[in-house]
Amino acid sequence: MVEVGLSLGSNIGDKATNIAEALRGMEQGGALTVTRTSGLYRTAPWGVEDQDWFVNACALAETSLSPEELIARCKLVEEELGRVKTVRWGPRLIDVDILYYGDQTVETPKLTIPHREMFNRSFVLVPLAEIAPDRVISGRRVDDALSSLARESGDVVPL
């Protein structure tokens, strides 16, 4: 079993329920067990700013899935919940990203672990720091990465 970090976000429909259903879906089949979840955060849109606000959260889990099987599971859960691909960084019913997979680094055309943008996104680092502040990813402690990130007031607010 390997510890993994997941980031979840939604800005369509019942956002909090979408995240809860995604976490339940990730656990189906027994190859992944969620061990800890952050609180929910209201977050400003990132990338495409002309859209509804998001709800974001992070989760820690133990899994026997390989990185490739885990990303396939993430995509399957998104599809089962009704996510439709639109513009990059646009509105989404649910988004499930792998932040880290143990201490492994993965670089393939379909998958990069650790997530290449996580240290630039307060909507990822704030909930991740809540549940794993001392976790070291790519040589950086999560809480230190959050402290060094430039943030705007109100960009990530607990619900």
C-alpha positions as semicolon CSV with decimal commas, in nm:
position;residue;x (nm);y (nm);z (nm)
1;M;0,000;0,000;0,000
2;V;0,115;0,351;-0,089
3;E;-0,002;0,684;0,053
4;V;-0,138;0,920;-0,210
5;G;-0,261;1,276;-0,200
6;L;-0,566;1,378;-0,401
7;S;-0,710;1,718;-0,485
8;L;-1,082;1,750;-0,562
9;G;-1,276;2,043;-0,701
10;S;-1,621;2,129;-0,834
11;N;-1,800;2,441;-0,953
12;I;-2,118;2,300;-1,109
13;G;-2,430;2,190;-0,921
14;D;-2,409;2,078;-0,558
15;K;-2,034;2,121;-0,528
16;A;-1,990;1,971;-0,180
17;T;-2,198;1,666;-0,272
18;N;-1,997;1,620;-0,593
19;I;-1,677;1,601;-0,388
20;A;-1,829;1,358;-0,136
21;E;-1,957;1,135;-0,417
22;A;-1,617;1,141;-0,587
23;L;-1,448;1,026;-0,267
24;R;-1,701;0,742;-0,231
25;G;-1,645;0,649;-0,594
26;M;-1,269;0,641;-0,549
27;E;-1,311;0,385;-0,270
28;Q;-1,538;0,152;-0,469
29;G;-1,374;-0,179;-0,540
30;G;-1,156;-0,165;-0,229
31;A;-0,822;-0,080;-0,395
32;L;-0,818;0,265;-0,231
33;T;-0,910;0,372;0,122
34;V;-0,946;0,739;0,210
35;T;-0,767;0,794;0,541
36;R;-0,808;1,168;0,588
37;T;-0,999;1,452;0,425
38;S;-0,963;1,825;0,458
39;G;-1,247;2,061;0,516
40;L;-1,421;2,219;0,218
41;Y;-1,301;2,553;0,086
42;R;-1,472;2,813;-0,131
43;T;-1,213;2,916;-0,388
44;A;-1,185;3,171;-0,662
45;P;-1,166;3,040;-1,020
46;W;-0,815;2,981;-1,150
47;G;-0,710;2,989;-1,514
48;V;-1,046;3,091;-1,660
49;E;-1,172;3,352;-1,415
50;D;-1,514;3,418;-1,571
51;Q;-1,694;3,126;-1,407
52;D;-1,861;3,031;-1,079
53;W;-1,654;2,986;-0,764
54;F;-1,527;2,639;-0,673
55;V;-1,540;2,413;-0,373
56;N;-1,206;2,238;-0,321
57;A;-1,074;1,976;-0,081
58;C;-0,784;1,736;-0,047
59;A;-0,774;1,377;0,071
60;L;-0,507;1,133;0,176
61;A;-0,555;0,769;0,085
62;E;-0,383;0,431;0,091
63;T;-0,390;0,237;-0,234
64;S;-0,262;-0,076;-0,400
65;L;-0,327;0,075;-0,743
66;S;-0,031;0,168;-0,962
67;P;-0,005;0,535;-1,062
68;E;-0,152;0,451;-1,404
69;E;-0,438;0,255;-1,248
70;L;-0,502;0,539;-1,003
71;I;-0,528;0,807;-1,273
72;A;-0,759;0,576;-1,469
73;R;-0,974;0,543;-1,154
74;C;-0,981;0,923;-1,114
75;K;-1,096;0,968;-1,474
76;L;-1,356;0,690;-1,441
77;V;-1,504;0,850;-1,128
78;E;-1,519;1,188;-1,303
79;E;-1,696;1,028;-1,599
80;E;-1,939;0,829;-1,380
81;L;-2,038;1,148;-1,198
82;G;-2,111;1,317;-1,530
83;R;-1,809;1,534;-1,600
84;V;-1,801;1,665;-1,954
85;K;-1,473;1,797;-2,089
86;T;-1,491;2,164;-2,186
87;V;-1,221;2,429;-2,205
88;R;-0,901;2,385;-2,005
89;W;-0,943;2,522;-1,651
90;G;-1,310;2,584;-1,726
91;P;-1,621;2,482;-1,533
92;R;-1,630;2,125;-1,411
93;L;-1,873;1,905;-1,226
94;I;-1,580;1,726;-1,061
95;D;-1,204;1,717;-1,094
96;V;-0,989;1,459;-0,917
97;D;-0,611;1,506;-0,941
98;I;-0,325;1,302;-0,800
99;L;-0,093;1,532;-0,605
100;Y;0,162;1,273;-0,499
101;Y;0,207;0,897;-0,500
102;G;0,431;0,799;-0,209
103;D;0,772;0,943;-0,287
104;Q;0,761;0,838;-0,652
105;T;0,812;1,061;-0,952
106;V;0,621;0,971;-1,267
107;E;0,668;1,143;-1,605
108;T;0,461;1,001;-1,890
109;P;0,258;1,166;-2,166
110;K;-0,060;1,108;-1,960
111;L;0,064;1,156;-1,606
112;T;0,302;1,373;-1,406
113;I;0,351;1,301;-1,036
114;P;0,398;1,503;-0,823
115;H;0,140;1,732;-0,979
116;R;0,336;1,998;-1,165
117;E;0,119;2,296;-1,058
118;M;0,041;2,209;-0,697
119;F;0,295;2,451;-0,547
120;N;0,141;2,739;-0,746
121;R;-0,218;2,683;-0,634
122;S;-0,348;2,800;-0,299
123;F;-0,671;2,605;-0,359
124;V;-0,454;2,290;-0,340
125;L;-0,201;2,388;-0,074
126;V;-0,448;2,528;0,182
127;P;-0,652;2,206;0,216
128;L;-0,343;1,987;0,179
129;A;-0,165;2,180;0,456
130;E;-0,467;2,121;0,679
131;I;-0,423;1,742;0,662
132;A;-0,053;1,696;0,575
133;P;0,145;2,007;0,673
134;D;0,468;1,817;0,730
135;R;0,450;1,603;0,416
136;V;0,757;1,658;0,198
137;I;0,694;1,655;-0,177
138;S;0,975;1,718;-0,424
139;G;1,195;1,834;-0,136
140;R;0,940;2,088;-0,012
141;R;0,738;2,069;0,307
142;V;0,371;2,143;0,229
143;D;0,331;2,404;0,504
144;D;0,649;2,583;0,391
145;A;0,529;2,584;0,030
146;L;0,199;2,737;0,141
147;S;0,377;3,003;0,350
148;S;0,587;3,109;0,052
149;L;0,294;3,128;-0,190
150;A;0,165;3,474;-0,279
151;R;-0,205;3,478;-0,198
152;E;-0,490;3,722;-0,228
153;S;-0,731;3,778;0,058
154;G;-1,045;3,573;0,010
155;D;-0,908;3,342;-0,260
156;V;-0,949;3,033;-0,035
157;V;-1,213;3,049;0,239
158;P;-1,326;2,763;0,467
159;L;-1,691;2,667;0,426
